[in-house]
Short mmCIF file of C-alpha atoms in Angstrom, two decimals:
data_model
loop_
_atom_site.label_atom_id
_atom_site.label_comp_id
_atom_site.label_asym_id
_atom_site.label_seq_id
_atom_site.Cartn_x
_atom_site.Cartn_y
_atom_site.Cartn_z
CA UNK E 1 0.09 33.53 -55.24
CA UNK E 2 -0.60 29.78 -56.95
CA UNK E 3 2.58 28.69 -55.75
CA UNK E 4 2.75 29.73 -51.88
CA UNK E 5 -0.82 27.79 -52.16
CA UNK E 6 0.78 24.77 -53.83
CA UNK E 7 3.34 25.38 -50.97
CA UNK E 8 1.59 25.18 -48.14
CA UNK E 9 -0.82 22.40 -49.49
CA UNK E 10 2.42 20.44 -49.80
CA UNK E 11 3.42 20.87 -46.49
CA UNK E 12 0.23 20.05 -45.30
CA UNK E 13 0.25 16.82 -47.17
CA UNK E 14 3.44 16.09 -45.94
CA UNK E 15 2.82 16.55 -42.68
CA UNK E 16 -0.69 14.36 -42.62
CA UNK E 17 1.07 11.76 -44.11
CA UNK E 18 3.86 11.56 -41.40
CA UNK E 19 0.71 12.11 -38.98
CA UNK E 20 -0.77 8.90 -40.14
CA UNK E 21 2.03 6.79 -40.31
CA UNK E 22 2.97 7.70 -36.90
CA UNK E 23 -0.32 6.80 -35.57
CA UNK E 24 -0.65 3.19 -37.61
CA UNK E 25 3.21 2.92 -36.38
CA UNK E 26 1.70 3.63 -32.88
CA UNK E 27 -0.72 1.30 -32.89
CA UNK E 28 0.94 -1.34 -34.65
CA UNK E 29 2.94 -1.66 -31.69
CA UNK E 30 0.42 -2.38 -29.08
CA UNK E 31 0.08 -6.25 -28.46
CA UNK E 32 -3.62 -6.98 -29.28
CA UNK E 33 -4.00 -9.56 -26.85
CA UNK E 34 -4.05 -7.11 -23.94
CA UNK E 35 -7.47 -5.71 -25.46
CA UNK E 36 -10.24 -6.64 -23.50
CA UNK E 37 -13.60 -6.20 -24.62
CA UNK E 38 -16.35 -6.44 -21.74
CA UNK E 39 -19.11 -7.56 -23.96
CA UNK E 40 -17.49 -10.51 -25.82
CA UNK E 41 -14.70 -11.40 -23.67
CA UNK E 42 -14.55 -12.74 -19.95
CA UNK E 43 -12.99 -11.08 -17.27
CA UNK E 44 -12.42 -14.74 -15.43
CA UNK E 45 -10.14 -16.11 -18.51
CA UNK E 46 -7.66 -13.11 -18.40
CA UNK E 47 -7.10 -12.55 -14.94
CA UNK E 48 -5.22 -15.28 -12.42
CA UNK E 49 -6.80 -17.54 -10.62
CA UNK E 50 -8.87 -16.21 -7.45
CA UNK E 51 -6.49 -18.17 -5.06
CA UNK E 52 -3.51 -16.57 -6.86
CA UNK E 53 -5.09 -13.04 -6.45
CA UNK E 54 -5.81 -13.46 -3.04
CA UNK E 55 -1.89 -14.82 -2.18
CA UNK E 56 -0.52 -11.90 -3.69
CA UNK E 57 -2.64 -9.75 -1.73
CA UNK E 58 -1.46 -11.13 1.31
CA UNK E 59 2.13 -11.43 -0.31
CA UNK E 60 2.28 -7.22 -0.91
CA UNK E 61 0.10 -6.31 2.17
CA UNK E 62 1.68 -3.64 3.88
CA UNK E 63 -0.67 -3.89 6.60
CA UNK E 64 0.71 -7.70 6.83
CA UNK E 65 4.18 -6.78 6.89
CA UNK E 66 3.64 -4.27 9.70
CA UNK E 67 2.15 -6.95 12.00
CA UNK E 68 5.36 -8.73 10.82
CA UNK E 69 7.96 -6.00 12.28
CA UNK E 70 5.71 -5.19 15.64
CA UNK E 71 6.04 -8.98 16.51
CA UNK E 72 9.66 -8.76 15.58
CA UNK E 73 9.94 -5.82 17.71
CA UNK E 74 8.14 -7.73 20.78
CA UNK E 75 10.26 -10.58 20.45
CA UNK E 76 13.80 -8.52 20.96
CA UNK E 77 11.71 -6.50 23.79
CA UNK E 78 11.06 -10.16 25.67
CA UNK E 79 14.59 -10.82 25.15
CA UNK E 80 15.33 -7.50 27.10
CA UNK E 81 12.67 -8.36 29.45
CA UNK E 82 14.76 -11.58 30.38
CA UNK E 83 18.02 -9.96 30.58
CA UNK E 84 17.30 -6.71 32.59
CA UNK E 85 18.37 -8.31 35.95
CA UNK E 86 21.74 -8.11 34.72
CA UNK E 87 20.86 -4.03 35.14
CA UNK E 88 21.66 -4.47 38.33
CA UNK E 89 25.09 -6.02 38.36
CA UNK E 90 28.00 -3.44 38.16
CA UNK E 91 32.15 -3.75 37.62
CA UNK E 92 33.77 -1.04 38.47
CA UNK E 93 37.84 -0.76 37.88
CA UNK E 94 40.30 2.72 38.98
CA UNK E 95 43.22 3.85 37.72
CA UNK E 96 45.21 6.05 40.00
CA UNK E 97 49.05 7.28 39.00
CA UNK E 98 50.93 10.05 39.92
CA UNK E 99 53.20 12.27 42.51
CA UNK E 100 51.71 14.26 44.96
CA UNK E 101 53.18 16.88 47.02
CA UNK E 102 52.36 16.92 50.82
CA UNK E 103 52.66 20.43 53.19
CA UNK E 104 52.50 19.05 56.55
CA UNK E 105 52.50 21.34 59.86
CA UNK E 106 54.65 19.59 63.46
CA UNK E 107 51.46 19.72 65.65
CA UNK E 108 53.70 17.26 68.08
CA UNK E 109 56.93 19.95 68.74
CA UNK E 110 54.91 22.96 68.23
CA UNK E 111 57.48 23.84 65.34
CA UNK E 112 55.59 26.85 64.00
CA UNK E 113 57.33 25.57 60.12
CA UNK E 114 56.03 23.05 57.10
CA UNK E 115 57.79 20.22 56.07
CA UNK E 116 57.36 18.90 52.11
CA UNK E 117 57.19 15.07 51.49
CA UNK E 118 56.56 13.72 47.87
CA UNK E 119 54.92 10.22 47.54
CA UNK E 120 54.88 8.64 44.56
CA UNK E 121 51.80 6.12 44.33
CA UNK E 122 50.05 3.22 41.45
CA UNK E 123 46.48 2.84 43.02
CA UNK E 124 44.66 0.42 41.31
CA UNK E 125 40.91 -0.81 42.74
CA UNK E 126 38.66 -3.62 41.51
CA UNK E 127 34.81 -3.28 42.65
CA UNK E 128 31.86 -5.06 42.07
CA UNK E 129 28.48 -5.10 43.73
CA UNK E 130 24.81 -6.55 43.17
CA UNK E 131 21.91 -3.75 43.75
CA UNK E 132 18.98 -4.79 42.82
CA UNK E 133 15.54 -3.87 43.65
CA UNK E 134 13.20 -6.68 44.89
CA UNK E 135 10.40 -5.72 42.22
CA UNK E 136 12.78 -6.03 39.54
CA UNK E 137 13.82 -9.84 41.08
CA UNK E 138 9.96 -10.54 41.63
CA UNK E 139 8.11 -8.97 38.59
CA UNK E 140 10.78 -10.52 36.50
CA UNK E 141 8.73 -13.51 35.29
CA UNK E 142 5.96 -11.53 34.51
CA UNK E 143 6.97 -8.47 32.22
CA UNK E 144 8.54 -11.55 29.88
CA UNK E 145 5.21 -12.86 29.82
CA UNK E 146 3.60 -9.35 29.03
CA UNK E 147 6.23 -9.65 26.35
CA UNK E 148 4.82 -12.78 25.35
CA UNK E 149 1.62 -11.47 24.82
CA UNK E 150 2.55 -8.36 22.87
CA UNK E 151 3.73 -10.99 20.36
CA UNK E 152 0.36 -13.06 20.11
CA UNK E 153 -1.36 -9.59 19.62
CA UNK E 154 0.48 -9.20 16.91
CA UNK E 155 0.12 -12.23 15.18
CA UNK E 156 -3.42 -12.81 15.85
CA UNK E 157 -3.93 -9.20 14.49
CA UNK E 158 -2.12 -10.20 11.53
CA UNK E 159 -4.23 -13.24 11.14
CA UNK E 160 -7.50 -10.54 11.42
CA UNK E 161 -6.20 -8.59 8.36
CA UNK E 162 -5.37 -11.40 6.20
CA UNK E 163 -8.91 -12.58 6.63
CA UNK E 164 -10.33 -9.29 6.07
CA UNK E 165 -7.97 -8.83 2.98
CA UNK E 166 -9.16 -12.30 1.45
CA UNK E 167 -12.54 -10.92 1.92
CA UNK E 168 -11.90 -7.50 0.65
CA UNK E 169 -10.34 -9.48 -2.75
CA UNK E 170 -13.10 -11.69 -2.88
CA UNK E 171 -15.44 -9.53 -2.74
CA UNK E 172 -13.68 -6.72 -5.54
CA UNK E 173 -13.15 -10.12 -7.87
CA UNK E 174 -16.61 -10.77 -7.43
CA UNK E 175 -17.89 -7.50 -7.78
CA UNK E 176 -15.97 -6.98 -11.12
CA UNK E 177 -17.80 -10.17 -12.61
CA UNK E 178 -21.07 -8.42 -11.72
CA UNK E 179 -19.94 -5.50 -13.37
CA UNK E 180 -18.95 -7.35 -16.27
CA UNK E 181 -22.36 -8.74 -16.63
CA UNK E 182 -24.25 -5.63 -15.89
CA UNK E 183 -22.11 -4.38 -19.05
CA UNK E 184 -23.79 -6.52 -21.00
CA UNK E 185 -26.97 -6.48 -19.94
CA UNK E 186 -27.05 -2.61 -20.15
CA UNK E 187 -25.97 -2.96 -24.01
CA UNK E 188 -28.42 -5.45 -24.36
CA UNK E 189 -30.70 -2.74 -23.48
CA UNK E 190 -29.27 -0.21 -25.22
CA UNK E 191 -29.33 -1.38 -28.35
CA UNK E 192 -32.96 -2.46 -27.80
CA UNK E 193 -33.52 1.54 -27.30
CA UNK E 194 -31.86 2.58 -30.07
CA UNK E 195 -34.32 0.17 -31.83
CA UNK E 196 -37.33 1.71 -30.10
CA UNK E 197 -36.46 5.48 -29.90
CA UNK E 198 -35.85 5.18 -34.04
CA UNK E 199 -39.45 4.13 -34.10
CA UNK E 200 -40.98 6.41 -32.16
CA UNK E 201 -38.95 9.09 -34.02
CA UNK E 202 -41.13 8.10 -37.29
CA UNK E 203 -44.26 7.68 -35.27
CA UNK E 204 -43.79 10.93 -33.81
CA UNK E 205 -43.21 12.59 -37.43
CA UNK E 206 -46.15 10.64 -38.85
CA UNK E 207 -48.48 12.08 -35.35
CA UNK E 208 -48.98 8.49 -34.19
CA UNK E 209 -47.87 9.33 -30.78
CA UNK E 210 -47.87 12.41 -28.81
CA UNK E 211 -44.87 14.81 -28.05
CA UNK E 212 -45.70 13.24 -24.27
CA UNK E 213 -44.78 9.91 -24.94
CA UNK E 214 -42.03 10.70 -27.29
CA UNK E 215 -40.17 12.69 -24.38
CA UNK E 216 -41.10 9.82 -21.88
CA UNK E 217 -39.26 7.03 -24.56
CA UNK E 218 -36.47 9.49 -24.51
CA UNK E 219 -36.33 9.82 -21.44
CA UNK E 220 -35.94 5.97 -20.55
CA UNK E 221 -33.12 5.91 -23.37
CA UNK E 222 -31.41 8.55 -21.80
CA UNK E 223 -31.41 7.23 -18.44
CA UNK E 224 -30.57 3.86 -19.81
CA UNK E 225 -26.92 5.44 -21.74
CA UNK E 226 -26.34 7.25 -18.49
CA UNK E 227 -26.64 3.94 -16.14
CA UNK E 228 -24.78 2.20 -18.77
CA UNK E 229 -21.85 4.71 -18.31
CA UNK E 230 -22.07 4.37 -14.77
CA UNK E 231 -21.39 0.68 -14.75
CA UNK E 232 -18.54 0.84 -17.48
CA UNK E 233 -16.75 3.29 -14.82
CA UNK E 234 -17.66 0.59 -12.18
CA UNK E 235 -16.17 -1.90 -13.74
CA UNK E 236 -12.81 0.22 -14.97
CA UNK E 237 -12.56 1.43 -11.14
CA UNK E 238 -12.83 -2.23 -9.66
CA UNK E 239 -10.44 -3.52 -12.18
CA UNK E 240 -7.90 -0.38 -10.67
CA UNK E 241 -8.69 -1.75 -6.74
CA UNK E 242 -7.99 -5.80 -7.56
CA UNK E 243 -4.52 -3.94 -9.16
CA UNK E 244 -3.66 -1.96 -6.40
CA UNK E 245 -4.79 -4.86 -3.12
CA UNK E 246 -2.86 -7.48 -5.05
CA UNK E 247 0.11 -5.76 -6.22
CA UNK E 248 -0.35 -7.37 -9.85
CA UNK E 249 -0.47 -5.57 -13.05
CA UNK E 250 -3.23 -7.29 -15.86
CA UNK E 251 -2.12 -4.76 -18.17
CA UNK E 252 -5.69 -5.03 -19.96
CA UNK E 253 -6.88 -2.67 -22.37
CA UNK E 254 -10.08 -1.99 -22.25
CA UNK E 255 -11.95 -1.08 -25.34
CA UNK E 256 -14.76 0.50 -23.51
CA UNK E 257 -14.01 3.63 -21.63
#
């Protein structure tokens, strides 16, 4: 009985040991400079440059690249525009070869017989002819303009969602530096909490307050962790967003989750 304990306490050792090497092998191996800390570090110093941010979004836009192909589009549509009077131009050429047999009937003699001929014919025939409708001749000029147009549509929408995408970056960018500070703040004031509620703990065992105020302290710690939560997911979900509009990956770590 001692020794399938001593067994089995082996094993166990054994296997924490492996455990824990595995784990201080896995961490070892994650670079400690992509650890960001909200509190001590700034959010400005490890990300690019605004400008840079807001080039990339425009550089991965799909919505960009889509106003991109419709004026592409547009521009092969004008050229078709200027070319479809040729729509009305036709060549036509025929081929004709071959032996064919006549039965023909003497109307003239009143013969009541047939007579066969053969003929042996090459019938060749070159046409070619201009139809084309007046509207097509006269609206000609204008449905290459229309053309036109579809193309400065395009580009001027383009030019709409780049400057709603620089203001969609700025504003995440800026938004994450507000989050950043808010993180602060709210530790700030939750270690100031943590300070209070341990007092009122003792003045509430020693009857210097009443159970009242006690729950009302708690409750202004409470809602003070839960905001403080709140903004930490802020921040971590803003972070995601600038990723995803600018097609960049910070490949921060960040020690608060």
């Amino acid at each position: 009985m001692n020794n399938k304990i001593m067994s089995v306490g082996m094993a166990l050792l054994i296997y924490l040991l492996f455990n824990t090497a595995g784990i201080y092998a896995q961490k070892s191996n994650v670079d400690t400079t992509k650890y960001f800390n909200p509190i001590t570090d700034d959010i400005t110093k490890r990300l690019p440059p605004l400008r840079v941010l807001v080039d990339s979004a425009g550089y991965n836009s799909p919505d960009l690249k889509y106003e991109d192909l419709k004026a592409d589009y547009y521009y092969y549509e004008q050229i078709s525009a200027a070319r479809e009077w040729m729509e009305a131009l036709s060549l036509n050429l025929d081929v004709n070869l071959g032996k064919w047999d006549y039965w023909d009937k003497d109307e003239i003699t009143r013969v009541d017989r047939y007579y066969n001929s053969q003929s042996i014919r090459d019938n060749y025939a070159i046409g070619f002819y201009v139809r084309m409708p007046i509207a097509t001749l006269v609206d000609r000029r204008n449905r290459i303009k229309k053309q036109k147009k579809w193309i400065e549509i395009s580009l001027t929408q383009k030019e709409i969602n780049r400057r709603f995408l620089q203001e969609r970056v700025i504003t995440v960018y800026n938004d994450l530096v507000s989050a950043q500070n808010q993180i602060r703040i709210y530790n700030d004031y939750q270690s100031f909490t943590m300070t209070q509620m341990q007092m009122a703990q003792n003045e509430f065992l020693n009857g210097e307050i009443t159970t009242a105020e006690y729950t009302r302290l708690k409750e202004i710690q409470t809602r003070g962790a839960v905001e403080y939560q709140q903004v930490i997911a802020e921040f971590n979900k803003l972070y995601q967003i600038l990723e995803v509009i600018t097609g960049i990956r910070f490949n921060l770590i960040n020690v608060l989750r």
